[in-house]
Short mmCIF file of C-alpha atoms in Angstrom, two decimals:
data_model
loop_
_atom_site.label_atom_id
_atom_site.label_comp_id
_atom_site.label_asym_id
_atom_site.label_seq_id
_atom_site.Cartn_x
_atom_site.Cartn_y
_atom_site.Cartn_z
CA MET A 1 0.00 0.00 0.00
CA SER A 2 1.18 3.50 -0.79
CA GLU A 3 -0.88 5.05 2.00
CA LYS A 4 -1.22 4.32 5.66
CA SER A 5 -4.42 2.39 6.25
CA GLU A 6 -6.86 2.85 9.07
CA ARG A 7 -8.12 -0.60 9.98
CA HIS A 8 -10.14 -1.50 13.01
CA LEU A 9 -11.77 -4.75 14.05
CA ILE A 10 -15.51 -5.16 14.41
CA GLN A 11 -17.55 -7.64 16.41
CA VAL A 12 -21.20 -8.12 15.51
CA ASN A 13 -23.58 -10.33 17.45
CA PHE A 14 -25.53 -12.77 15.29
CA GLU A 15 -27.77 -15.31 17.01
CA THR A 16 -25.37 -17.36 19.18
CA HIS A 17 -22.28 -16.21 17.28
CA THR A 18 -20.03 -13.18 17.16
CA LEU A 19 -19.12 -12.20 13.62
CA ILE A 20 -15.54 -10.93 13.40
CA GLY A 21 -14.47 -8.53 10.70
CA ASP A 22 -12.65 -5.30 10.04
CA VAL A 23 -13.19 -1.91 8.51
CA LEU A 24 -10.56 -0.34 6.27
CA SER A 25 -11.62 3.26 6.03
CA ARG A 26 -10.95 6.87 6.92
CA SER A 27 -14.66 7.64 7.09
CA ASN A 28 -17.43 6.53 9.41
CA SER A 29 -19.21 4.54 6.71
CA PRO A 30 -17.29 2.17 4.39
CA GLN A 31 -18.21 2.37 0.73
CA VAL A 32 -17.94 -1.34 -0.07
CA LEU A 33 -19.04 -4.57 1.63
CA VAL A 34 -16.74 -7.47 0.70
CA LEU A 35 -18.10 -11.02 1.07
CA HIS A 36 -15.81 -14.04 0.86
CA GLY A 37 -16.73 -17.43 -0.60
CA ALA A 38 -17.26 -20.92 0.80
CA GLY A 39 -14.91 -23.83 1.55
CA ASP A 40 -11.84 -22.74 3.48
CA SER A 41 -12.21 -19.10 2.45
CA ASN A 42 -12.22 -16.13 4.81
CA ARG A 43 -11.98 -12.37 4.62
CA GLY A 44 -8.19 -12.59 4.51
CA ARG A 45 -8.45 -13.78 0.90
CA PHE A 46 -9.32 -10.21 -0.05
CA GLN A 47 -6.91 -8.31 2.16
CA MET A 48 -4.58 -7.41 -0.72
CA LEU A 49 -7.47 -6.35 -2.94
CA ARG A 50 -8.98 -4.22 -0.18
CA GLU A 51 -5.64 -2.56 0.52
CA ASP A 52 -5.21 -1.84 -3.18
CA LEU A 53 -8.70 -0.33 -3.23
CA PHE A 54 -7.91 1.73 -0.13
CA ALA A 55 -4.87 3.16 -1.91
CA GLU A 56 -7.33 4.33 -4.58
CA GLY A 57 -9.52 6.00 -1.96
CA ILE A 58 -12.10 3.20 -1.72
CA SER A 59 -12.98 2.08 1.82
CA SER A 60 -14.40 -1.32 2.70
CA VAL A 61 -15.67 -3.66 5.39
CA ALA A 62 -15.34 -7.45 5.41
CA PHE A 63 -16.19 -10.15 7.92
CA ASP A 64 -15.85 -13.89 8.35
CA PHE A 65 -19.08 -15.83 7.95
CA VAL A 66 -20.03 -18.37 10.61
CA GLY A 67 -17.75 -21.39 10.22
CA HIS A 68 -14.93 -19.36 8.69
CA GLY A 69 -11.86 -17.46 9.80
CA ASP A 70 -11.89 -15.56 13.07
CA THR A 71 -15.63 -15.99 13.53
CA GLY A 72 -15.40 -19.78 13.69
CA GLY A 73 -18.34 -21.92 14.71
CA ASP A 74 -20.08 -24.80 12.99
CA LEU A 75 -20.12 -24.31 9.23
CA LYS A 76 -22.19 -27.44 8.67
CA GLY A 77 -25.20 -25.98 10.46
CA SER A 78 -25.13 -22.76 8.45
CA SER A 79 -27.01 -22.12 5.20
CA LEU A 80 -27.40 -19.69 2.33
CA SER A 81 -30.24 -18.07 4.24
CA SER A 82 -28.04 -17.66 7.29
CA ARG A 83 -25.30 -16.06 5.19
CA THR A 84 -27.75 -13.49 3.88
CA ARG A 85 -28.91 -12.71 7.41
CA GLN A 86 -25.31 -12.46 8.62
CA ALA A 87 -24.50 -9.94 5.90
CA CYS A 88 -27.63 -7.94 6.73
CA ARG A 89 -26.68 -7.95 10.40
CA VAL A 90 -23.27 -6.47 9.62
CA VAL A 91 -24.74 -3.82 7.32
CA ASP A 92 -27.34 -2.83 9.90
CA SER A 93 -24.88 -2.89 12.79
CA LEU A 94 -22.54 -0.50 10.98
CA ASN A 95 -25.45 1.51 9.61
CA LEU A 96 -23.82 1.57 6.18
CA GLN A 97 -24.85 4.60 4.22
CA GLN A 98 -26.99 3.67 1.21
CA PRO A 99 -26.43 3.24 -1.59
CA PHE A 100 -23.27 1.23 -0.95
CA SER A 101 -21.43 -1.26 -3.16
CA VAL A 102 -20.87 -5.00 -2.75
CA ILE A 103 -18.10 -7.34 -3.87
CA GLY A 104 -19.17 -10.98 -3.56
CA ALA A 105 -17.10 -14.04 -4.42
CA SER A 106 -18.31 -17.49 -5.46
CA MET A 107 -21.10 -18.54 -3.06
CA SER A 108 -21.33 -14.98 -1.77
CA ALA A 109 -22.12 -13.68 -5.23
CA TYR A 110 -25.55 -15.17 -4.63
CA THR A 111 -25.65 -13.58 -1.18
CA SER A 112 -24.80 -10.27 -2.83
CA VAL A 113 -27.73 -10.62 -5.22
CA LYS A 114 -30.05 -11.45 -2.32
CA LEU A 115 -28.95 -8.22 -0.63
CA LEU A 116 -30.55 -6.33 -3.52
CA GLN A 117 -33.88 -7.22 -1.90
CA HIS A 118 -32.88 -5.41 1.29
CA TYR A 119 -30.69 -2.42 0.37
CA GLN A 120 -29.93 0.16 -2.27
CA ILE A 121 -26.74 -1.08 -3.90
CA LYS A 122 -24.90 1.22 -6.27
CA SER A 123 -22.37 -1.21 -7.72
CA LEU A 124 -22.39 -4.99 -7.68
CA ILE A 125 -19.14 -6.81 -8.40
CA LEU A 126 -19.50 -10.59 -8.68
CA LEU A 127 -16.32 -12.67 -8.68
CA VAL A 128 -16.45 -16.21 -10.12
CA PRO A 129 -20.14 -16.13 -9.15
CA ALA A 130 -22.28 -19.08 -8.12
CA MET A 131 -26.08 -18.98 -8.17
CA TYR A 132 -28.50 -21.35 -6.46
CA THR A 133 -32.02 -22.70 -6.66
CA PRO A 134 -34.37 -21.42 -3.93
CA GLN A 135 -34.84 -25.05 -2.91
CA ALA A 136 -31.34 -24.95 -1.40
CA TYR A 137 -31.70 -21.57 0.32
CA SER A 138 -32.71 -22.63 3.82
CA ILE A 139 -31.22 -26.13 3.85
CA PRO A 140 -28.29 -26.48 6.30
CA PHE A 141 -25.07 -27.32 4.50
CA ASN A 142 -24.96 -30.73 6.22
CA GLN A 143 -28.58 -31.69 5.52
CA GLY A 144 -28.81 -32.30 1.80
CA PHE A 145 -27.58 -28.97 0.46
CA SER A 146 -24.93 -30.57 -1.75
CA ASP A 147 -27.39 -33.08 -3.17
CA ILE A 148 -29.71 -30.27 -4.26
CA ILE A 149 -27.09 -28.08 -5.93
CA ARG A 150 -25.52 -31.05 -7.72
CA GLN A 151 -28.72 -31.74 -9.61
CA PRO A 152 -28.11 -30.98 -13.30
CA GLN A 153 -28.47 -27.25 -13.94
CA SER A 154 -30.15 -26.63 -10.59
CA TRP A 155 -28.92 -23.03 -10.91
CA ASP A 156 -31.26 -22.55 -13.86
CA ARG A 157 -34.14 -22.33 -11.37
CA SER A 158 -32.48 -19.61 -9.31
CA ASP A 159 -34.46 -16.62 -8.10
CA ALA A 160 -31.35 -14.54 -8.84
CA TRP A 161 -32.45 -14.02 -12.43
CA ARG A 162 -35.63 -12.22 -11.41
CA ILE A 163 -33.80 -10.14 -8.80
CA LEU A 164 -31.09 -9.13 -11.27
CA ALA A 165 -33.70 -8.14 -13.84
CA ASP A 166 -34.89 -5.42 -11.45
CA TYR A 167 -31.41 -4.12 -10.63
CA THR A 168 -30.70 -0.62 -11.94
CA GLY A 169 -27.18 -0.10 -10.60
CA ARG A 170 -23.81 -1.01 -12.07
CA LEU A 171 -22.73 -4.63 -12.54
CA LEU A 172 -19.31 -6.16 -13.14
CA ILE A 173 -18.87 -9.92 -13.47
CA VAL A 174 -15.35 -11.34 -13.17
CA ALA A 175 -15.02 -14.93 -14.36
CA GLY A 176 -12.15 -17.33 -15.01
CA GLU A 177 -11.71 -18.75 -18.50
CA ASN A 178 -10.65 -22.12 -17.04
CA ASP A 179 -12.95 -22.16 -14.01
CA GLN A 180 -13.89 -25.81 -13.41
CA ILE A 181 -16.36 -24.96 -10.62
CA ILE A 182 -18.73 -22.38 -12.07
CA PRO A 183 -20.54 -23.38 -15.30
CA ARG A 184 -20.20 -20.87 -18.12
CA GLY A 185 -23.99 -20.90 -18.37
CA VAL A 186 -24.23 -19.29 -14.93
CA ILE A 187 -21.91 -16.47 -15.98
CA ASN A 188 -23.83 -15.76 -19.16
CA ARG A 189 -27.20 -15.95 -17.41
CA ILE A 190 -26.15 -13.38 -14.82
CA TYR A 191 -25.14 -10.94 -17.54
CA ASP A 192 -28.21 -11.59 -19.65
CA SER A 193 -30.57 -11.19 -16.69
CA ALA A 194 -29.37 -7.72 -15.72
CA VAL A 195 -31.32 -6.05 -18.52
CA ASN A 196 -32.05 -2.87 -16.55
CA ALA A 197 -28.57 -2.31 -15.12
CA ALA A 198 -27.22 1.19 -15.65
CA GLU A 199 -24.00 -0.46 -16.74
CA ARG A 200 -22.97 -4.09 -17.05
CA GLU A 201 -19.62 -5.59 -17.90
CA LEU A 202 -18.30 -9.15 -18.13
CA TYR A 203 -14.57 -9.69 -17.72
CA MET A 204 -13.29 -13.16 -18.61
CA ALA A 205 -9.81 -13.63 -17.13
CA PRO A 206 -7.65 -15.48 -19.68
CA ASN A 207 -6.28 -18.86 -18.57
CA ALA A 208 -7.53 -18.27 -15.02
CA SER A 209 -9.11 -20.85 -12.72
CA HIS A 210 -11.71 -20.30 -9.99
CA PHE A 211 -8.93 -18.49 -8.10
CA VAL A 212 -8.91 -15.60 -10.54
CA PHE A 213 -6.92 -13.00 -8.63
CA THR A 214 -4.31 -15.50 -7.42
CA ASP A 215 -3.76 -16.70 -10.99
CA LEU A 216 -3.61 -13.23 -12.50
CA ARG A 217 -1.26 -11.83 -9.88
CA ALA A 218 1.12 -14.77 -10.37
CA ASN A 219 0.91 -15.31 -14.11
CA ASN A 220 -0.50 -12.21 -15.78
CA PRO A 221 -0.01 -9.03 -13.71
CA ALA A 222 -0.93 -6.83 -16.66
CA GLU A 223 -4.35 -8.46 -16.80
CA PHE A 224 -4.72 -8.10 -13.04
CA ASP A 225 -4.07 -4.38 -13.42
CA ASN A 226 -6.68 -4.34 -16.17
CA VAL A 227 -9.44 -5.93 -14.11
CA PHE A 228 -8.47 -3.97 -11.01
CA GLY A 229 -8.94 -0.81 -13.03
CA GLN A 230 -12.40 -1.98 -14.07
CA ILE A 231 -13.28 -2.69 -10.43
CA CYS A 232 -12.13 0.77 -9.37
CA ASN A 233 -14.12 2.41 -12.14
CA MET A 234 -17.24 0.56 -11.04
CA LEU A 235 -16.79 1.56 -7.40
CA LYS A 236 -15.86 5.20 -7.84
CA GLU A 237 -18.41 7.94 -8.35
#
């Protein structure tokens, strides 16, 4: 980072858990909510990106979902519905000034879309985005969730398409050309659904896997600079 950051930890009560996160900002209200993905992910995955954004004058908040990172807890008992409620709890606790922007990765791209039903969101940046059928929304991850989402093209029945059709803000989709996790049909459907977006862009990272930023930083820094510039343009006024 070229500038000194101002980072402070946050603790937000959610049901029987305490969500742990941090704010990287010089103002009282961060401009961007950053949501990490599933698996072994946590907010630390986006520390470098957030610091790069901060150097460009873009503040952010991120937290670890239940079952991840510093928050900890039982991931198996969580759900997509719980993740939406966790994100809402953080937004409400910090009283984020609307409209704000959201960066959501993988599973949390769907969470980001669900937030459109609750808040005014200026810019939506979806990284290697996954989308899900409503049938899986409230099912705990250890109670048949995987069986539902592994049904052929279960994502085709997602409620995300209707929600995105009503979105009038700015949309950037970042996908990996060699992503073996997210079907290309999901990427195209997200773009095609956002018919009323003020602006919509699809960036396909060449030769990149599901770990787009890791691949670009290591193998194609010029392309990383390219997509980072697009992200900044989407987030700035």
